[in-house]
């Protein structure tokens, strides 16, 4: 019996199908590998590319006082583990003072300013253990700056009323949410009474205490925000003359922007992506368009996020600036007197602060560094010697306050 013949084209089709199968098989094997290699390559390039290095700064001739110049640091002792700081005119003179919270003590340190940018040695005031944040505000409209603190372990804030002559009443406490961490103030309902907004780090919320008067608040409201919220900043984002606020949502990699309903109340906040683990935050008009922008530090990606306001309280444009270190505190000030806001970022684990000069359009130069004591937990700024130039103050885990006077 004659065997059936197999057409040549059938054999060729089998060969083609076999080749396609092998191709598909190898594609399935190599495609994930190539994706992983590509991802690692991108991360390495971003992490180490030399254009981010401060040694490659190209100083633009049209930016005044570039590079910046500062005096050698002046050191002052603090309490145990200084954590946050704030400035204000606390006594009756015209020199800025500095308040530092000592997280592992039951005290705060106040440094009263003197001439030539010097400060008296710390004066200690009793509080409680584990204070996380401090703000200096005139809470009762008596033209004296008072002090607001977060008592994290007891879920309270405390207010120390200034009685003059470098004295304060004993702290008065007010209940808030779970693990209050950061605070800011504003008159949200525009009744000429100050309100306090408190970030509740363990509660995915903020508490607003309304209408401070005669040592008490009228009422408080809890508003939901993102998870593990760390910081808050108050600003009018849509130019309706009512204060709004923004919060860093550390676990969500977002910031939550809450717009005032023009009655002091806030509806659902809107979120915008940042870098990894946003922590510190500040607000200012970075490009001089009369709209308030947002800057936050990203603890997990060693970057800063700059979010630009479109004029309606939306923040859809985001620029990222690489630092290469963990930063949890920033200050937004004009360091070179060109009317544009610059950025100061603290290095939490090393001995630097990073300064980003504004190119006078909301875009920033590669950072310049200033050498500090190690482990900078917070940074702030002000004209400490009244020469019209903004100086820098910071605190170090070595229980030190550093002062740098601007020499530009």
Coordinates of C-alpha atoms in Angstrom, one line a residue:
X1 CA 0.0 0.0 0.0
X2 CA 1.3 3.4 -0.9
X3 CA 2.0 5.8 2.0
X4 CA 0.1 9.0 1.9
X5 CA 2.3 11.8 0.8
X6 CA 2.7 15.0 2.9
X7 CA 2.6 18.2 0.8
X8 CA 5.8 20.3 1.0
X9 CA 3.8 23.4 1.9
X10 CA 2.4 21.6 4.9
X11 CA 5.9 20.9 6.2
X12 CA 6.9 24.5 5.6
X13 CA 3.8 25.7 7.6
X14 CA 4.8 23.4 10.5
X15 CA 8.3 24.9 10.4
X16 CA 6.9 28.5 10.4
X17 CA 4.6 27.7 13.3
X18 CA 7.4 26.1 15.3
X19 CA 9.6 29.1 14.8
X20 CA 6.8 31.4 15.9
X21 CA 6.2 29.3 19.0
X22 CA 9.9 29.5 19.9
X23 CA 9.9 33.2 19.4
X24 CA 6.8 33.7 21.6
X25 CA 8.4 31.5 24.3
X26 CA 11.6 33.4 24.4
X27 CA 9.7 36.7 24.3
X28 CA 7.8 35.6 27.4
X29 CA 11.1 34.8 29.1
X30 CA 13.2 37.8 28.1
X31 CA 10.5 40.6 28.2
X32 CA 10.2 40.7 32.1
X33 CA 14.0 40.5 32.4
X34 CA 14.4 43.5 30.0
X35 CA 11.8 45.4 31.9
X36 CA 13.6 44.8 35.2
X37 CA 17.0 45.7 33.8
X38 CA 15.5 48.9 32.2
X39 CA 13.9 49.9 35.5
X40 CA 17.2 49.4 37.4
X41 CA 19.1 51.4 34.8
X42 CA 16.7 54.3 35.1
X43 CA 17.0 54.3 38.9
X44 CA 20.7 54.2 38.7
X45 CA 20.8 57.1 36.2
X46 CA 18.5 59.2 38.4
X47 CA 20.4 58.3 41.5
X48 CA 23.9 59.0 40.3
X49 CA 23.8 61.2 37.2
X50 CA 26.3 64.0 37.6
X51 CA 24.0 66.8 36.6
X52 CA 22.5 66.5 40.1
X53 CA 25.8 67.0 41.8
X54 CA 26.4 70.4 43.5
X55 CA 30.0 70.3 42.2
X56 CA 28.6 70.9 38.7
X57 CA 26.6 74.1 39.4
X58 CA 26.8 76.6 36.6
X59 CA 26.2 79.9 38.2
X60 CA 23.9 82.1 36.1
X61 CA 25.3 85.7 35.8
X62 CA 21.8 87.1 36.0
X63 CA 21.0 85.7 39.4
X64 CA 22.3 88.0 42.1
X65 CA 24.6 86.8 44.9
X66 CA 25.2 83.5 43.3
X67 CA 26.8 81.5 44.9
X68 CA 25.4 82.6 48.3
X69 CA 27.8 83.5 51.1
X70 CA 27.2 82.9 54.8
X71 CA 29.2 83.5 58.0
X72 CA 30.7 80.6 59.9
X73 CA 28.1 78.9 62.0
X74 CA 27.5 80.0 65.6
X75 CA 26.5 77.2 67.9
X76 CA 24.1 77.3 70.9
X77 CA 23.2 74.3 73.1
X78 CA 19.7 72.9 73.1
X79 CA 17.9 70.4 75.2
X80 CA 17.8 66.6 74.4
X81 CA 17.0 65.8 70.8
X82 CA 15.8 69.2 69.4
X83 CA 13.0 68.3 66.9
X84 CA 11.3 71.4 65.5
X85 CA 11.6 75.1 65.7
X86 CA 9.8 78.4 65.0
X87 CA 10.7 82.1 65.1
X88 CA 8.8 85.2 66.3
X89 CA 9.1 88.4 68.3
X90 CA 8.5 87.0 71.8
X91 CA 9.8 89.7 74.0
X92 CA 9.3 93.5 73.6
X93 CA 12.4 94.2 71.5
X94 CA 12.8 94.3 67.7
X95 CA 15.0 91.2 67.4
X96 CA 13.7 87.8 66.2
X97 CA 13.6 85.1 68.8
X98 CA 13.8 81.3 68.3
X99 CA 11.7 78.5 70.0
X100 CA 13.0 74.9 69.9
X101 CA 11.1 71.8 71.1
X102 CA 13.2 69.2 72.8
X103 CA 11.6 65.9 72.0
X104 CA 13.3 63.8 74.7
X105 CA 13.0 66.4 77.4
X106 CA 10.1 68.0 79.2
X107 CA 11.1 71.5 78.1
X108 CA 11.2 73.9 75.2
X109 CA 14.2 76.2 74.7
X110 CA 13.8 79.9 73.8
X111 CA 16.7 81.9 72.4
X112 CA 16.1 85.6 72.8
X113 CA 17.7 87.6 70.0
X114 CA 20.2 90.4 70.5
X115 CA 22.1 92.8 68.3
X116 CA 24.4 91.6 65.5
X117 CA 22.5 88.4 65.0
X118 CA 23.5 86.8 68.3
X119 CA 21.2 85.1 70.8
X120 CA 21.2 84.7 74.6
X121 CA 21.8 81.2 75.8
X122 CA 18.7 79.0 75.9
X123 CA 16.0 79.8 78.5
X124 CA 14.1 76.6 79.4
X125 CA 10.3 76.4 79.9
X126 CA 8.5 73.4 81.3
X127 CA 6.1 71.4 79.0
X128 CA 5.7 67.6 78.7
X129 CA 7.7 64.8 77.3
X130 CA 7.7 64.1 73.5
X131 CA 6.5 67.5 72.1
X132 CA 6.7 67.2 68.3
X133 CA 6.0 70.7 66.9
X134 CA 5.9 74.4 67.8
X135 CA 4.3 77.5 66.2
X136 CA 4.6 81.1 67.4
X137 CA 1.5 83.2 67.0
X138 CA -0.4 86.0 68.8
X139 CA -3.4 83.9 69.8
X140 CA -5.3 86.5 71.9
X141 CA -4.6 89.7 69.9
X142 CA -2.6 91.4 72.7
X143 CA 0.4 92.1 70.4
X144 CA 2.5 89.4 72.2
X145 CA 3.6 86.2 70.5
X146 CA 2.3 83.1 72.2
X147 CA 3.4 79.5 71.7
X148 CA 1.5 76.5 70.5
X149 CA 2.8 72.9 70.9
X150 CA 1.7 69.4 69.9
X151 CA 1.5 66.9 72.8
X152 CA 1.7 63.7 70.8
X153 CA 1.4 61.2 73.6
X154 CA -1.7 62.7 75.1
X155 CA -3.4 63.6 71.9
X156 CA -3.5 67.3 72.8
X157 CA -2.2 70.7 71.8
X158 CA -1.0 73.1 74.4
X159 CA -0.9 76.9 74.3
X160 CA 1.4 79.0 76.4
X161 CA 0.1 82.6 76.7
X162 CA 2.8 85.3 76.8
X163 CA 2.5 87.5 79.8
X164 CA 5.5 89.7 79.0
X165 CA 9.0 90.0 80.4
X166 CA 9.9 86.6 79.0
X167 CA 7.2 84.9 81.1
X168 CA 4.4 82.6 80.1
X169 CA 1.3 81.2 81.7
X170 CA 1.3 77.4 82.4
X171 CA 0.4 75.4 79.3
X172 CA -3.4 75.0 78.7
X173 CA -4.2 71.8 76.8
X174 CA -7.0 71.1 74.2
X175 CA -8.0 67.6 72.9
X176 CA -7.4 66.8 69.2
X177 CA -7.0 63.6 67.2
X178 CA -4.7 60.6 67.3
X179 CA -1.0 61.6 67.6
X180 CA -1.0 65.3 66.7
X181 CA 2.2 66.1 64.9
X182 CA 2.2 69.4 63.0
X183 CA 0.2 72.6 63.4
X184 CA -0.6 75.8 61.5
X185 CA -3.0 78.6 62.1
X186 CA -5.5 80.8 60.1
X187 CA -8.8 82.6 60.4
X188 CA -10.8 80.1 58.4
X189 CA -14.2 81.6 59.0
X190 CA -13.0 85.2 58.9
X191 CA -14.4 86.3 62.2
X192 CA -11.1 87.8 63.4
X193 CA -10.5 85.0 65.8
X194 CA -7.6 82.6 65.2
X195 CA -8.1 79.0 64.4
X196 CA -5.6 76.1 64.7
X197 CA -5.3 73.2 62.2
X198 CA -3.6 70.1 63.6
X199 CA -2.4 67.1 61.7
X200 CA -3.3 63.8 63.4
X201 CA -0.6 61.4 62.2
X202 CA -2.2 58.2 63.3
X203 CA -5.8 59.3 62.5
X204 CA -5.6 60.1 58.8
X205 CA -7.2 63.4 59.7
X206 CA -6.8 67.0 60.7
X207 CA -8.5 68.7 63.6
X208 CA -9.5 72.4 63.2
X209 CA -10.1 74.2 66.5
X210 CA -12.2 77.3 65.7
X211 CA -12.4 80.7 67.3
X212 CA -9.8 81.1 70.0
X213 CA -11.0 83.6 72.6
X214 CA -10.6 84.0 76.3
X215 CA -8.3 80.9 76.6
X216 CA -10.7 78.5 74.9
X217 CA -11.9 77.5 71.4
X218 CA -15.6 77.7 70.4
X219 CA -15.7 74.2 68.7
X220 CA -13.6 71.8 66.7
X221 CA -14.2 69.6 63.6
X222 CA -12.3 66.6 62.4
X223 CA -11.6 66.4 58.6
X224 CA -10.3 63.3 56.8
X225 CA -7.1 63.4 54.8
X226 CA -4.6 60.8 53.6
X227 CA -2.8 58.1 55.6
X228 CA 0.0 58.9 58.0
X229 CA -0.3 62.7 57.5
X230 CA 2.7 64.5 58.8
X231 CA 2.6 68.2 58.0
X232 CA 0.2 71.0 57.1
X233 CA 0.5 74.5 55.6
X234 CA -2.2 77.1 55.4
X235 CA -2.5 79.4 52.4
X236 CA -5.2 80.9 50.1
X237 CA -4.9 78.7 47.0
X238 CA -7.8 80.1 44.9
X239 CA -7.5 83.8 45.8
X240 CA -10.9 84.1 47.3
X241 CA -9.5 85.6 50.6
X242 CA -10.4 82.5 52.6
X243 CA -7.5 80.4 53.9
X244 CA -7.2 76.8 52.6
X245 CA -4.7 74.1 53.7
X246 CA -2.6 71.3 52.3
X247 CA -1.4 68.2 54.1
X248 CA 1.4 65.6 53.3
X249 CA 0.0 62.1 53.2
X250 CA 3.2 60.1 53.8
X251 CA 1.9 56.5 53.2
X252 CA -0.2 57.5 50.1
X253 CA 2.6 59.5 48.4
X254 CA 0.3 62.4 47.9
X255 CA -0.6 65.8 49.3
X256 CA -4.3 66.6 50.1
X257 CA -5.5 70.1 49.3
X258 CA -8.6 71.3 51.1
X259 CA -10.4 74.4 49.7
X260 CA -12.4 76.6 52.1
X261 CA -16.1 76.6 51.3
X262 CA -16.1 80.4 52.3
X263 CA -17.6 79.6 55.6
X264 CA -14.6 78.1 57.4
X265 CA -15.8 74.5 56.5
X266 CA -14.0 72.1 54.2
X267 CA -15.5 69.5 51.8
X268 CA -13.6 66.6 50.4
X269 CA -9.9 67.3 49.8
X270 CA -8.3 66.7 46.4
X271 CA -5.0 64.7 46.2
X272 CA -2.0 65.2 44.0
X273 CA 0.9 62.8 43.7
X274 CA 4.3 63.7 45.1
X275 CA 7.5 61.6 45.5
X276 CA 7.8 58.7 47.9
X277 CA 6.8 59.4 51.5
X278 CA 6.2 63.2 51.5
X279 CA 7.0 64.7 54.9
X280 CA 7.8 68.4 55.4
X281 CA 5.8 71.1 53.6
X282 CA 5.7 74.8 52.9
X283 CA 3.7 77.2 50.7
X284 CA 4.7 80.4 48.8
X285 CA 4.3 82.1 45.4
X286 CA 7.4 80.6 43.6
X287 CA 7.0 82.2 40.2
X288 CA 5.5 85.6 41.2
X289 CA 2.2 84.9 39.4
X290 CA 0.2 85.8 42.6
X291 CA -0.8 82.2 43.2
X292 CA 0.4 80.2 46.1
X293 CA 2.4 77.1 45.2
X294 CA 3.5 74.0 47.3
X295 CA 6.9 72.5 48.1
X296 CA 7.3 69.3 50.0
X297 CA 10.1 67.0 50.9
X298 CA 10.0 63.3 50.0
X299 CA 11.5 61.2 52.7
X300 CA 11.6 58.0 50.7
X301 CA 12.9 59.2 47.3
X302 CA 15.4 61.9 48.5
X303 CA 13.7 64.6 46.5
X304 CA 11.7 67.8 46.6
X305 CA 8.3 68.1 44.9
X306 CA 7.3 71.6 43.6
X307 CA 3.6 71.8 42.7
X308 CA 2.4 74.8 40.8
X309 CA -0.9 76.5 41.2
X310 CA -2.9 77.0 38.0
X311 CA -4.8 80.0 39.6
X312 CA -7.9 78.0 40.5
X313 CA -6.4 76.0 43.4
X314 CA -5.4 73.0 41.2
X315 CA -1.9 71.6 41.2
X316 CA -1.4 69.5 38.1
X317 CA 2.1 70.6 37.2
X318 CA 4.9 69.0 39.4
X319 CA 8.6 69.5 39.2
X320 CA 11.0 67.2 41.0
X321 CA 14.4 68.2 42.4
X322 CA 16.9 65.6 43.6
X323 CA 18.7 66.0 46.9
X324 CA 20.2 62.6 47.5
X325 CA 19.4 62.6 51.2
X326 CA 16.4 62.4 53.6
X327 CA 14.9 65.8 54.3
X328 CA 12.0 66.5 56.6
X329 CA 12.1 70.2 56.9
X330 CA 12.1 73.1 54.4
X331 CA 12.0 76.9 54.5
X332 CA 10.8 79.1 51.6
X333 CA 12.5 82.6 51.7
X334 CA 14.2 85.1 49.4
X335 CA 17.9 84.6 50.2
X336 CA 19.4 86.8 47.5
X337 CA 16.9 89.8 47.5
X338 CA 15.8 89.3 43.9
X339 CA 12.1 89.1 45.0
X340 CA 11.9 85.4 44.1
X341 CA 11.5 82.7 46.7
X342 CA 14.3 80.2 47.2
X343 CA 14.2 76.8 48.9
X344 CA 16.2 75.6 51.9
X345 CA 16.1 71.9 52.7
X346 CA 17.5 70.2 55.7
X347 CA 19.5 66.9 55.5
X348 CA 18.2 64.7 58.2
X349 CA 21.1 62.2 58.4
X350 CA 24.1 64.3 57.3
X351 CA 25.8 67.6 57.9
X352 CA 24.3 69.8 55.2
X353 CA 21.5 72.1 54.2
X354 CA 20.6 72.3 50.5
X355 CA 19.8 75.7 48.9
X356 CA 18.0 75.9 45.6
X357 CA 18.1 79.4 44.1
X358 CA 15.1 80.5 42.0
X359 CA 16.0 81.2 38.4
X360 CA 13.3 84.0 38.6
X361 CA 10.7 81.9 36.9
X362 CA 9.8 79.2 39.5
X363 CA 12.5 76.9 38.2
X364 CA 15.4 76.3 40.5
X365 CA 19.1 75.9 40.1
X366 CA 21.0 72.7 41.2
X367 CA 21.5 72.9 44.9
X368 CA 24.3 74.6 46.8
X369 CA 25.3 73.2 50.1
X370 CA 26.1 74.7 53.5
X371 CA 28.0 72.5 56.0
X372 CA 26.2 72.2 59.3
X373 CA 26.4 70.0 62.4
X374 CA 25.1 66.4 61.7
X375 CA 21.5 65.3 61.7
X376 CA 19.5 68.4 60.8
X377 CA 16.0 67.9 62.0
X378 CA 14.6 71.4 61.2
X379 CA 15.5 74.6 59.4
X380 CA 14.0 78.1 59.5
X381 CA 15.0 81.6 58.4
X382 CA 14.7 85.2 59.3
X383 CA 16.6 88.5 59.4
X384 CA 18.3 87.9 62.8
X385 CA 20.7 90.9 62.6
X386 CA 18.3 93.4 60.9
X387 CA 20.5 94.0 57.9
X388 CA 17.8 93.4 55.3
X389 CA 19.2 89.9 54.5
X390 CA 17.6 86.6 55.4
X391 CA 19.7 84.4 57.7
X392 CA 19.3 80.7 58.5
X393 CA 18.8 78.8 61.7
X394 CA 18.7 75.0 62.1
X395 CA 18.8 72.4 64.9
X396 CA 20.9 69.3 65.0
X397 CA 20.5 66.0 66.9
X398 CA 23.8 66.8 68.5
X399 CA 21.7 69.1 70.7
X400 CA 22.9 72.2 68.9
X401 CA 21.3 75.2 67.3
X402 CA 23.3 76.6 64.3
X403 CA 23.0 80.2 63.1
X404 CA 24.3 81.3 59.7
X405 CA 24.3 85.0 58.9
X406 CA 23.7 85.9 55.2
X407 CA 26.7 87.9 53.8
X408 CA 25.4 88.5 50.3

